[in-house]
Amino acid sequence: MNGSGPLANGAERRSAEPEWVLCQSCRLLLYGKRFDRHAKVCPECGWHSRLTASQRLGCLLDPGSVTEVQPGAAVHDPLSFTDLRPYESRLTAAKRTTGMDDAVLIAHGTVRGRSIVVAAMDFRFLGGSLGSAAGEAVATAAETALGCGSPLLLITASGGARMQEGALSLMQMARTSNAMAALDEAGLLTITLVTDPTYGGVSASFATLSDVLIAEPGARMGFAGPRVIEQTIGQRLPAGFQTAEFLLDHGLVDAVRSRAEMPRTLASLLGVADVPDDQWGQDVEDPMVRDPGRLPRHPAEEIVRRARDLGRPTATDHIGAWLSDFVELRGDRTGQDCRALVGGLARLDGLPVMVIGHQKGHGPDELLRTGFGMPSPAGYRKAARLMRLAAKLRVPVIALIDTPGAYPGLDAERGGQAHAIAECLRTMGGLPVPIICVISGEGGSGGALALAVADRVLMCENAIYSVISPEGCAAILWRSPERAKEAAAALRLDARSLLELGVVDGVVPEPSGGAHNGPERAGRMVRNSVICALRDLRRTPGVQLIAARRARYRRFGSPWV
């Protein structure tokens, strides 16, 4: 570690660590040195104690890689503020006890060899409050990341705005948000590690503007803290409210990770910048069938049965089988997460990609948990968020489609199901990155099309793709759901028919009798087909991709197709 600040020589001017520490969760008495070796995590219950800013950097960055970055100058006690004691006195005491100039420490280093800029907040310095100096430090960190083309990691720990600086403290929310916007415009990855606590002006500005939000177990985040809520409106928060686990369930963070997991997770995310050379994928043989005459004809009802078989590989099966370094990204950022739709950043034979897919399951419990693969509006809002992130990071999108359709319930209608699907359609149409879609099972109506506005639409041999289910069509047009077999044949929802119609570009062969008879081989065929489709598109300029994609969908239904 370089420099003369708090990173140098461990000089944080703090008192010696206690010999024994009481876990604040399970109340176990912990030996101090062992507790330190475990990064201040209770080995019994997993409780995460607070770390200083320099300890955070030591846990995450490669040894010997860290260079401290000095922020610009900031105003000092602009209001000559005094409460129970002068603000200047509080500042002097905080500097003396922490060895820091203010609440944010900036460093440039590496995580497993990959460059990153880090702005780490320290709660010991006036509760990590956001004042002019802290805002300057966050802005400086963003500008440093912009200057060297590196991702930015924000480690948050704050009670909120620094009241002693009045409106100037409030202005830091806009100042730091604008700094984050500049990184968005430059296409640089931003990550927030939420630590306990993160409240007020920090949570309502730069902390929640990152591309990826990861929280430590038990970390609390919100705009108003429990004491403010209770004093303002008289409501006492329920147990677990605003914790990392609550935030994950409600779609407000992407993941909850322990300190031991964070370096690996960060390295996986930073790998999005590792782009293979032009020879990527050249050794893979293309298995796709593009001539409808080479495909056998099967009764439509048999194809429907195979497409719905619970033994077929799901989206998570495909992700686990042929993608690496997958980091799932969860939530719609408006209070919900839909488990019928999964997605995140991953690598396909070294190529960074964004994968998004409908998730059903192989048994009753999983089907119930995923809503039978029928996404709610939150699922489609999450998908659109991940698509926009793929565009920002310039990575291709792989969409895996297997859904009976979008969820049709009352809550979905109240939540704007139609709006959410429409937004996906519009977003996909304008993405300046390659999009490969694979209909791997059921492709039901607009709920499937919401992920299928692609440059290349592939379809597994025993999948189906239709405007409506055979049962629904029979009930509406034949006025009898028992006539679903006739409806299935009339809809021409099989791969051969859709290849003849030009709706799909290629058909992925399956093991005899269906993918459920050989999931590993079926997954391998999908992988190879996706690679071959991507290798032809990955160097195409975004403007050309968008123009060709829009022209493709402009033609459907025209007599010259």
Coordinates of C-alpha atoms in Angstrom, one line a residue:
M1 CA 0.0 0.0 0.0
N2 CA 1.3 3.4 -1.0
G3 CA 0.9 6.9 0.3
S4 CA 0.9 8.5 3.7
G5 CA -2.8 8.4 4.6
P6 CA -4.8 5.8 6.5
L7 CA -3.6 3.0 4.2
A8 CA 0.1 3.5 5.1
N9 CA 1.6 1.3 7.7
G10 CA -1.8 0.4 9.1
A11 CA -1.9 3.9 10.7
E12 CA -5.5 4.3 11.6
R13 CA -4.7 5.6 15.0
R14 CA -7.3 3.3 16.5
S15 CA -7.0 1.5 19.9
A16 CA -5.8 -2.0 20.1
E17 CA -8.3 -4.7 19.2
P18 CA -10.0 -6.4 22.2
E19 CA -8.8 -9.9 23.1
W20 CA -12.4 -11.2 23.2
V21 CA -15.4 -10.0 21.1
L22 CA -19.1 -10.7 21.8
C23 CA -21.1 -11.6 18.6
Q24 CA -24.0 -9.2 18.4
S25 CA -26.2 -11.9 16.8
C26 CA -25.7 -15.2 18.6
R27 CA -24.0 -13.7 21.7
L28 CA -21.1 -16.1 21.3
L29 CA -17.8 -14.9 22.9
L30 CA -15.2 -14.9 20.1
Y31 CA -11.4 -14.9 20.4
G32 CA -10.3 -11.5 18.9
K33 CA -7.4 -12.7 16.8
R34 CA -9.4 -15.5 15.3
F35 CA -12.3 -13.1 14.7
D36 CA -9.9 -10.8 12.8
R37 CA -8.6 -13.7 10.7
H38 CA -12.2 -14.4 9.6
A39 CA -12.5 -10.7 8.5
K40 CA -14.6 -10.0 11.5
V41 CA -17.3 -12.5 10.7
C42 CA -18.7 -14.8 13.4
P43 CA -17.7 -18.4 12.5
E44 CA -20.8 -19.7 14.3
C45 CA -23.7 -17.6 12.9
G46 CA -22.2 -15.5 10.1
W47 CA -22.7 -12.1 11.8
H48 CA -20.7 -9.5 9.9
S49 CA -19.1 -6.9 12.2
R50 CA -18.3 -3.4 10.8
L51 CA -14.9 -2.9 9.1
T52 CA -12.9 0.3 8.7
A53 CA -12.4 1.6 5.2
S54 CA -8.8 0.4 5.0
Q55 CA -9.8 -3.0 6.3
R56 CA -12.4 -3.2 3.5
L57 CA -9.7 -2.6 0.9
G58 CA -7.4 -5.2 2.5
C59 CA -10.2 -7.8 2.3
L60 CA -10.9 -7.1 -1.4
L61 CA -7.9 -5.8 -3.3
D62 CA -4.8 -7.8 -4.3
P63 CA -1.9 -7.3 -1.9
G64 CA 0.6 -4.8 -3.2
S65 CA -1.8 -3.4 -5.8
V66 CA -3.3 -0.5 -3.8
T67 CA -2.6 3.1 -4.5
E68 CA -4.4 5.7 -2.4
V69 CA -6.1 8.5 -4.4
Q70 CA -6.4 11.9 -2.8
P71 CA -9.7 13.8 -3.4
G72 CA -9.9 17.5 -4.2
A73 CA -10.3 20.2 -1.6
A74 CA -13.7 20.7 0.0
V75 CA -15.2 23.5 2.2
H76 CA -14.6 23.3 5.9
D77 CA -17.5 24.0 8.4
P78 CA -19.3 26.3 5.9
L79 CA -22.1 27.2 8.3
S80 CA -19.9 27.6 11.5
F81 CA -22.4 25.1 12.9
T82 CA -22.8 24.3 16.6
D83 CA -25.2 21.9 18.2
L84 CA -24.1 20.3 21.5
R85 CA -20.6 21.1 20.4
P86 CA -19.0 23.0 17.5
Y87 CA -18.9 21.1 14.2
E88 CA -15.3 22.0 13.9
S89 CA -14.6 20.2 17.2
R90 CA -16.4 17.1 15.9
L91 CA -14.4 17.1 12.7
T92 CA -11.1 17.4 14.7
A93 CA -12.1 14.5 17.0
A94 CA -13.1 12.3 14.0
K95 CA -9.8 12.9 12.2
R96 CA -7.9 12.1 15.3
T97 CA -9.6 8.8 16.2
T98 CA -9.8 7.5 12.6
G99 CA -6.7 8.9 11.0
M100 CA -8.8 9.9 8.0
D101 CA -9.5 13.3 6.5
D102 CA -13.2 12.4 6.1
A103 CA -15.6 9.5 5.7
V104 CA -14.5 8.2 2.3
L105 CA -11.2 6.5 1.3
I106 CA -10.3 6.2 -2.4
A107 CA -7.9 3.6 -3.8
H108 CA -7.0 2.2 -7.2
G109 CA -6.0 -1.4 -7.2
T110 CA -6.7 -4.8 -8.7
V111 CA -9.0 -7.8 -7.9
R112 CA -7.4 -11.0 -9.1
G113 CA -5.4 -8.9 -11.5
R114 CA -8.3 -6.8 -12.9
S115 CA -8.2 -3.0 -12.4
I116 CA -10.7 -1.3 -10.2
V117 CA -11.3 2.0 -8.4
V118 CA -12.8 1.8 -4.9
A119 CA -14.5 4.4 -2.8
A120 CA -14.9 3.0 0.7
M121 CA -17.0 4.7 3.4
D122 CA -16.0 4.5 7.1
F123 CA -18.9 4.7 9.6
R124 CA -16.5 5.7 12.4
F125 CA -16.1 9.2 10.8
L126 CA -19.3 11.0 11.9
G127 CA -21.5 8.0 11.0
G128 CA -20.2 8.0 7.5
S129 CA -22.3 11.1 6.8
L130 CA -22.4 12.6 3.4
G131 CA -20.9 16.1 3.5
S132 CA -18.9 18.2 1.0
A133 CA -15.7 16.3 1.5
A134 CA -17.3 12.9 1.2
G135 CA -19.2 14.0 -1.9
E136 CA -15.9 15.3 -3.4
A137 CA -14.3 12.0 -2.7
V138 CA -17.0 10.0 -4.4
A139 CA -16.9 12.4 -7.4
T140 CA -13.1 12.1 -7.5
A141 CA -13.4 8.3 -7.4
A142 CA -15.8 8.3 -10.4
E143 CA -13.5 10.7 -12.3
T144 CA -10.5 8.5 -11.5
A145 CA -12.4 5.4 -12.9
L146 CA -13.4 7.4 -15.9
G147 CA -9.8 8.6 -16.5
C148 CA -8.3 5.1 -16.4
G149 CA -11.3 3.2 -17.9
S150 CA -11.7 1.0 -14.8
P151 CA -14.9 -0.1 -13.1
L152 CA -15.9 1.6 -9.9
L153 CA -16.7 -0.1 -6.6
L154 CA -18.6 1.9 -3.9
I155 CA -18.6 0.5 -0.4
T156 CA -21.3 2.2 1.5
A157 CA -21.7 2.8 5.3
S158 CA -23.6 5.9 6.2
G159 CA -26.4 7.3 8.4
G160 CA -27.3 9.8 5.8
A161 CA -26.6 13.5 5.1
R162 CA -24.3 15.6 7.3
M163 CA -26.7 18.0 8.8
Q164 CA -24.0 20.4 10.0
E165 CA -23.4 21.4 6.4
G166 CA -27.0 22.2 5.7
A167 CA -28.0 22.5 2.0
L168 CA -24.4 22.0 0.8
S169 CA -24.8 18.4 2.2
L170 CA -28.0 18.0 0.3
M171 CA -26.3 19.1 -2.9
Q172 CA -23.9 16.2 -2.6
M173 CA -26.7 13.8 -3.7
A174 CA -26.9 15.5 -7.0
R175 CA -23.1 15.9 -7.3
T176 CA -22.4 12.2 -6.8
S177 CA -25.4 11.1 -9.0
N178 CA -24.1 13.2 -11.9
A179 CA -20.7 11.6 -11.4
M180 CA -22.3 8.1 -11.7
A181 CA -24.2 9.2 -14.9
A182 CA -20.8 10.0 -16.5
L183 CA -19.7 6.4 -15.9
D184 CA -23.0 5.2 -17.4
E185 CA -22.3 7.3 -20.5
A186 CA -18.8 5.9 -20.8
G187 CA -20.0 2.3 -20.5
L188 CA -18.0 1.6 -17.3
L189 CA -19.3 -1.0 -14.9
T190 CA -20.3 0.3 -11.4
I191 CA -20.9 -1.9 -8.4
T192 CA -22.1 -1.1 -4.9
L193 CA -21.3 -3.2 -1.8
V194 CA -24.0 -2.3 0.7
T195 CA -22.7 -2.6 4.3
D196 CA -24.5 -1.9 7.6
P197 CA -25.9 0.7 7.7
T198 CA -26.6 2.6 4.5
Y199 CA -29.3 5.2 4.9
G200 CA -30.6 8.6 3.8
G201 CA -28.9 10.7 1.2
V202 CA -26.3 8.0 0.4
S203 CA -28.9 5.3 -0.4
A204 CA -31.0 7.9 -2.3
S205 CA -28.1 8.9 -4.6
F206 CA -24.9 7.1 -5.7
A207 CA -25.3 3.9 -3.6
T208 CA -28.4 2.7 -5.5
L209 CA -27.3 4.0 -9.0
S210 CA -24.8 1.3 -9.6
D211 CA -25.3 -1.4 -12.2
V212 CA -24.9 -4.1 -9.6
L213 CA -25.9 -3.9 -6.0
I214 CA -24.5 -6.5 -3.6
A215 CA -25.3 -6.5 0.2
E216 CA -23.5 -8.1 3.1
P217 CA -25.6 -10.5 5.2
G218 CA -27.7 -8.5 7.6
A219 CA -26.8 -5.1 6.2
R220 CA -29.6 -2.5 6.4
M221 CA -30.4 0.0 3.7
G222 CA -33.2 2.4 3.2
F223 CA -34.1 6.1 2.8
A224 CA -35.5 6.6 6.3
G225 CA -34.0 4.7 9.2
P226 CA -36.2 3.0 11.8
R227 CA -35.8 5.8 14.3
V228 CA -36.8 8.5 11.8
I229 CA -39.8 6.5 10.6
E230 CA -41.0 5.9 14.2
Q231 CA -40.5 9.6 15.2
T232 CA -42.1 10.9 12.0
I233 CA -45.2 8.8 11.5
G234 CA -45.3 6.6 14.6
Q235 CA -44.8 3.3 12.8
R236 CA -42.5 0.6 14.3
L237 CA -40.8 -1.5 11.6
P238 CA -41.3 -5.2 11.6
A239 CA -38.3 -7.5 12.4
G240 CA -36.0 -7.9 9.4
F241 CA -37.3 -4.9 7.6
Q242 CA -34.6 -3.1 5.4
T243 CA -32.1 -5.9 5.9
A244 CA -30.1 -7.4 3.0
E245 CA -32.3 -10.4 2.9
F246 CA -35.5 -8.3 2.8
L247 CA -34.0 -6.1 0.1
L248 CA -33.1 -9.2 -2.0
D249 CA -36.6 -10.6 -1.7
H250 CA -38.1 -7.3 -2.8
G251 CA -35.9 -6.8 -5.8
L252 CA -33.8 -3.9 -4.5
V253 CA -30.4 -5.6 -4.6
D254 CA -28.9 -8.2 -6.9
A255 CA -27.3 -10.5 -4.3
V256 CA -26.3 -11.0 -0.7
R257 CA -22.7 -12.2 -0.4
S258 CA -20.5 -12.9 2.6
R259 CA -17.0 -11.3 2.8
A260 CA -15.4 -14.6 1.9
E261 CA -17.4 -14.7 -1.4
M262 CA -16.9 -11.1 -2.4
P263 CA -13.4 -11.3 -4.1
R264 CA -14.6 -14.1 -6.4
T265 CA -17.9 -12.4 -7.2
L266 CA -16.0 -9.1 -8.0
A267 CA -13.6 -11.0 -10.2
S268 CA -16.4 -12.6 -12.1
L269 CA -18.1 -9.2 -12.7
L270 CA -14.9 -7.5 -13.7
G271 CA -14.3 -10.2 -16.3
V272 CA -17.0 -8.5 -18.4
A273 CA -14.1 -6.4 -19.9
D274 CA -12.2 -9.5 -21.1
V275 CA -13.1 -9.8 -24.8
P276 CA -11.7 -12.7 -26.8
D277 CA -10.0 -12.2 -30.2
D278 CA -11.6 -12.6 -33.6
Q279 CA -11.0 -16.4 -33.6
W280 CA -13.5 -16.9 -30.9
G281 CA -15.9 -19.8 -31.7
Q282 CA -14.2 -20.8 -35.0
D283 CA -13.6 -24.3 -33.9
V284 CA -17.2 -25.1 -33.1
E285 CA -19.2 -27.0 -35.7
D286 CA -22.7 -25.6 -36.4
P287 CA -25.4 -28.1 -35.6
M288 CA -28.4 -26.0 -36.7
V289 CA -30.8 -27.2 -39.3
R290 CA -31.9 -24.4 -41.7
D291 CA -33.7 -26.5 -44.4
P292 CA -37.2 -27.5 -43.2
G293 CA -37.1 -30.5 -45.5
R294 CA -34.4 -32.1 -43.2
L295 CA -36.8 -32.1 -40.3
P296 CA -39.1 -35.0 -39.6
R297 CA -42.8 -34.4 -39.2
H298 CA -44.5 -35.4 -36.0
P299 CA -48.1 -35.0 -34.8
A300 CA -48.6 -31.6 -33.3
E301 CA -49.9 -32.9 -30.1
E302 CA -46.8 -35.1 -29.7
I303 CA -44.6 -32.0 -30.1
V304 CA -46.7 -30.1 -27.5
R305 CA -46.2 -33.0 -25.1
R306 CA -42.5 -33.1 -25.6
A307 CA -42.1 -29.3 -25.3
R308 CA -43.9 -29.4 -21.9
D309 CA -42.0 -32.4 -20.5
L310 CA -40.5 -31.5 -17.1
G311 CA -37.3 -33.3 -17.8
R312 CA -36.3 -30.8 -20.5
P313 CA -33.3 -28.6 -19.5
T314 CA -34.4 -25.4 -17.8
A315 CA -32.7 -22.0 -18.1
T316 CA -30.7 -22.6 -14.9
D317 CA -29.7 -26.1 -16.3
H318 CA -28.3 -24.5 -19.4
I319 CA -26.6 -21.7 -17.5
G320 CA -24.9 -24.3 -15.2
A321 CA -23.9 -26.6 -18.1
W322 CA -22.3 -24.3 -20.6
L323 CA -21.8 -20.9 -19.1
S324 CA -19.2 -20.0 -16.5
D325 CA -18.7 -17.2 -13.9
F326 CA -22.4 -16.6 -13.7
V327 CA -23.5 -13.8 -11.4
E328 CA -27.2 -13.7 -11.0
L329 CA -28.8 -10.2 -11.0
R330 CA -32.1 -10.0 -9.3
G331 CA -34.9 -7.5 -8.9
D332 CA -36.9 -4.9 -10.8
R333 CA -35.7 -2.1 -8.4
T334 CA -39.3 -1.1 -7.7
G335 CA -40.0 -3.6 -4.8
Q336 CA -40.3 -7.0 -6.4
D337 CA -38.3 -9.9 -7.8
C338 CA -39.9 -12.6 -10.0
R339 CA -38.3 -16.1 -9.9
A340 CA -40.0 -17.1 -13.1
L341 CA -37.3 -15.1 -14.9
V342 CA -33.6 -15.5 -14.2
G343 CA -30.7 -13.5 -15.6
G344 CA -27.2 -12.2 -15.1
L345 CA -23.7 -11.8 -16.4
A346 CA -21.7 -14.8 -17.4
R347 CA -19.0 -16.0 -19.9
L348 CA -19.5 -18.3 -22.9
D349 CA -16.2 -19.9 -23.7
G350 CA -14.6 -16.7 -22.4
L351 CA -17.0 -14.3 -24.1
P352 CA -18.8 -12.0 -21.7
V353 CA -22.6 -12.3 -22.2
M354 CA -25.9 -11.3 -20.5
V355 CA -28.1 -14.3 -20.2
I356 CA -31.9 -14.0 -19.5
G357 CA -34.3 -16.9 -19.4
H358 CA -37.7 -18.1 -18.3
Q359 CA -37.4 -20.6 -15.4
K360 CA -39.9 -23.4 -14.8
G361 CA -38.6 -26.4 -12.9
H362 CA -38.5 -30.1 -12.8
G363 CA -40.9 -30.8 -10.0
P364 CA -44.0 -29.5 -8.1
D365 CA -42.1 -27.5 -5.5
E366 CA -39.9 -25.7 -8.1
L367 CA -42.8 -25.1 -10.4
L368 CA -44.8 -23.4 -7.5
R369 CA -41.7 -21.4 -6.6
T370 CA -41.3 -20.1 -10.1
G371 CA -45.0 -19.6 -10.9
F372 CA -44.8 -22.4 -13.6
G373 CA -42.4 -20.2 -15.6
M374 CA -45.0 -17.4 -16.1
P375 CA -43.3 -14.1 -15.3
S376 CA -45.0 -11.3 -13.5
P377 CA -44.5 -7.6 -14.5
A378 CA -41.5 -7.6 -12.1
G379 CA -39.9 -10.3 -14.2
Y380 CA -40.2 -8.3 -17.4
R381 CA -39.0 -5.1 -15.7
K382 CA -36.0 -7.1 -14.5
A383 CA -35.4 -8.4 -18.0
A384 CA -35.5 -4.9 -19.5
R385 CA -33.1 -3.7 -16.8
L386 CA -30.6 -6.4 -17.7
M387 CA -31.0 -5.7 -21.4
R388 CA -30.1 -2.0 -20.8
L389 CA -27.1 -3.1 -18.8
A390 CA -26.0 -5.4 -21.6
A391 CA -26.2 -2.4 -24.0
K392 CA -24.2 -0.2 -21.6
L393 CA -21.4 -2.8 -21.1
R394 CA -21.5 -3.8 -24.8
V395 CA -22.1 -7.5 -24.2
P396 CA -24.3 -9.8 -26.3
V397 CA -27.7 -11.0 -24.9
I398 CA -28.7 -14.7 -24.9
A399 CA -32.4 -15.3 -24.2
L400 CA -33.6 -18.7 -23.3
I401 CA -37.4 -19.0 -23.7
D402 CA -39.6 -21.6 -22.0
T403 CA -42.9 -20.2 -20.8
P404 CA -46.6 -21.0 -21.2
G405 CA -47.0 -17.2 -21.3
A406 CA -47.0 -14.2 -19.0
Y407 CA -48.8 -14.6 -15.7
P408 CA -52.4 -13.5 -16.3
G409 CA -53.6 -12.8 -12.7
L410 CA -55.2 -9.8 -11.0
D411 CA -51.9 -8.7 -9.4
A412 CA -50.2 -8.9 -12.8
E413 CA -52.8 -6.6 -14.3
R414 CA -52.6 -4.2 -11.4
G415 CA -48.8 -4.2 -11.8
G416 CA -48.9 -3.3 -15.5
Q417 CA -48.2 -6.6 -17.2
A418 CA -48.9 -5.1 -20.7
H419 CA -46.7 -2.1 -20.1
A420 CA -43.8 -4.3 -18.9
I421 CA -44.0 -6.6 -21.9
A422 CA -44.2 -3.7 -24.3
E423 CA -41.2 -2.1 -22.7
C424 CA -39.2 -5.3 -23.3
L425 CA -40.2 -5.4 -27.0
R426 CA -39.2 -1.8 -27.5
T427 CA -35.9 -2.2 -25.5
M428 CA -34.8 -5.3 -27.4
G429 CA -35.6 -3.7 -30.8
G430 CA -33.1 -0.9 -30.0
L431 CA -30.3 -2.8 -28.3
P432 CA -26.9 -2.0 -30.0
V433 CA -25.6 -5.5 -29.2
P434 CA -26.1 -8.9 -30.7
I435 CA -29.2 -10.8 -29.4
I436 CA -29.6 -14.6 -29.8
C437 CA -32.8 -16.1 -28.6
V438 CA -33.4 -19.9 -28.2
I439 CA -37.0 -21.2 -27.8
S440 CA -36.1 -24.2 -25.7
G441 CA -39.5 -25.5 -24.6
E442 CA -42.8 -23.6 -24.7
G443 CA -42.9 -20.2 -26.5
G444 CA -46.2 -18.9 -25.3
S445 CA -47.6 -15.7 -26.8
G446 CA -46.4 -12.2 -25.8
G447 CA -44.8 -13.6 -22.7
A448 CA -42.3 -15.4 -24.9
L449 CA -42.0 -12.7 -27.5
A450 CA -40.9 -10.3 -24.8
L451 CA -37.5 -12.0 -24.8
A452 CA -37.4 -12.9 -28.5
V453 CA -37.0 -9.7 -30.5
A454 CA -33.6 -11.0 -31.6
D455 CA -31.1 -10.9 -34.4
R456 CA -31.2 -14.7 -34.6
V457 CA -34.1 -16.7 -33.3
L458 CA -33.3 -20.4 -32.8
M459 CA -35.8 -23.1 -31.9
C460 CA -35.2 -26.5 -30.4
E461 CA -36.5 -29.4 -32.5
N462 CA -39.3 -30.3 -30.1
A463 CA -40.2 -26.8 -28.9
I464 CA -43.3 -24.9 -29.7
Y465 CA -44.0 -21.2 -30.4
S466 CA -47.4 -19.8 -30.8
V467 CA -49.7 -16.8 -30.4
I468 CA -51.8 -18.8 -27.8
S469 CA -51.8 -22.3 -26.3
P470 CA -53.6 -25.0 -28.2
E471 CA -56.1 -25.3 -25.3
G472 CA -56.8 -21.6 -25.3
C473 CA -57.2 -21.5 -29.0
A474 CA -59.6 -24.5 -28.9
A475 CA -61.6 -22.9 -26.1
I476 CA -62.0 -19.6 -28.0
L477 CA -62.4 -20.7 -31.6
W478 CA -63.8 -24.2 -31.3
R479 CA -65.6 -23.4 -28.1
S480 CA -64.2 -26.7 -26.7
P481 CA -60.8 -27.1 -25.0
E482 CA -61.1 -30.8 -25.8
R483 CA -60.3 -30.0 -29.4
A484 CA -56.7 -28.8 -28.5
K485 CA -55.2 -31.4 -30.9
E486 CA -56.9 -29.8 -33.9
A487 CA -55.9 -26.3 -32.7
A488 CA -52.3 -27.4 -32.2
A489 CA -52.1 -28.6 -35.8
A490 CA -53.9 -25.5 -37.2
L491 CA -51.6 -23.1 -35.4
R492 CA -48.5 -24.7 -37.0
L493 CA -46.5 -24.1 -33.7
D494 CA -43.8 -26.7 -34.4
A495 CA -40.2 -26.0 -35.4
R496 CA -40.5 -27.2 -38.9
S497 CA -43.5 -25.1 -39.7
L498 CA -42.0 -22.0 -38.1
L499 CA -38.8 -22.5 -40.1
E500 CA -40.9 -22.6 -43.3
L501 CA -42.7 -19.4 -42.2
G502 CA -39.4 -17.7 -41.6
V503 CA -40.2 -16.9 -38.0
V504 CA -37.2 -18.8 -36.8
D505 CA -33.7 -18.9 -38.4
G506 CA -32.6 -22.3 -37.4
V507 CA -33.6 -25.5 -35.6
V508 CA -31.4 -27.0 -32.9
P509 CA -31.5 -30.9 -33.1
E510 CA -32.5 -32.8 -30.0
P511 CA -31.9 -36.4 -28.9
S512 CA -34.3 -38.9 -30.2
G513 CA -37.7 -38.5 -28.5
G514 CA -36.9 -35.1 -27.0
A515 CA -34.4 -33.1 -24.9
H516 CA -35.5 -34.9 -21.7
N517 CA -34.0 -38.1 -23.1
G518 CA -30.5 -36.6 -23.1
P519 CA -30.3 -33.3 -21.3
E520 CA -26.5 -33.0 -21.5
R521 CA -26.4 -33.6 -25.3
A522 CA -29.4 -31.3 -25.8
G523 CA -27.6 -28.6 -23.8
R524 CA -24.4 -29.1 -25.8
M525 CA -26.4 -28.6 -29.1
V526 CA -27.9 -25.4 -27.8
R527 CA -24.5 -24.1 -26.7
N528 CA -22.9 -24.8 -30.1
S529 CA -25.8 -23.3 -31.9
V530 CA -25.5 -20.1 -29.8
I531 CA -21.8 -19.8 -30.3
C532 CA -22.1 -20.2 -34.1
A533 CA -24.9 -17.6 -34.2
L534 CA -22.8 -15.2 -32.1
R535 CA -19.5 -15.5 -33.9
D536 CA -21.2 -14.2 -37.0
L537 CA -22.6 -11.2 -35.2
R538 CA -20.3 -10.1 -32.4
R539 CA -18.2 -7.7 -34.6
T540 CA -21.2 -6.1 -36.3
P541 CA -21.6 -2.4 -35.4
G542 CA -24.6 -1.7 -33.2
V543 CA -26.2 0.7 -35.7
Q544 CA -26.3 -2.1 -38.3
L545 CA -27.6 -4.6 -35.8
I546 CA -30.5 -2.4 -34.9
A547 CA -31.3 -1.5 -38.5
A548 CA -31.3 -5.2 -39.6
R549 CA -33.4 -6.3 -36.5
R550 CA -36.0 -3.7 -37.1
A551 CA -36.1 -4.5 -40.8
R552 CA -36.6 -8.2 -39.9
Y553 CA -39.7 -7.6 -37.9
R554 CA -41.0 -4.9 -40.3
R555 CA -41.3 -7.7 -43.0
F556 CA -43.5 -10.2 -41.0
G557 CA -46.9 -10.5 -42.5
S558 CA -46.0 -8.7 -45.7
P559 CA -46.7 -10.5 -49.0
W560 CA -43.1 -10.3 -50.1
V561 CA -41.7 -12.3 -47.2

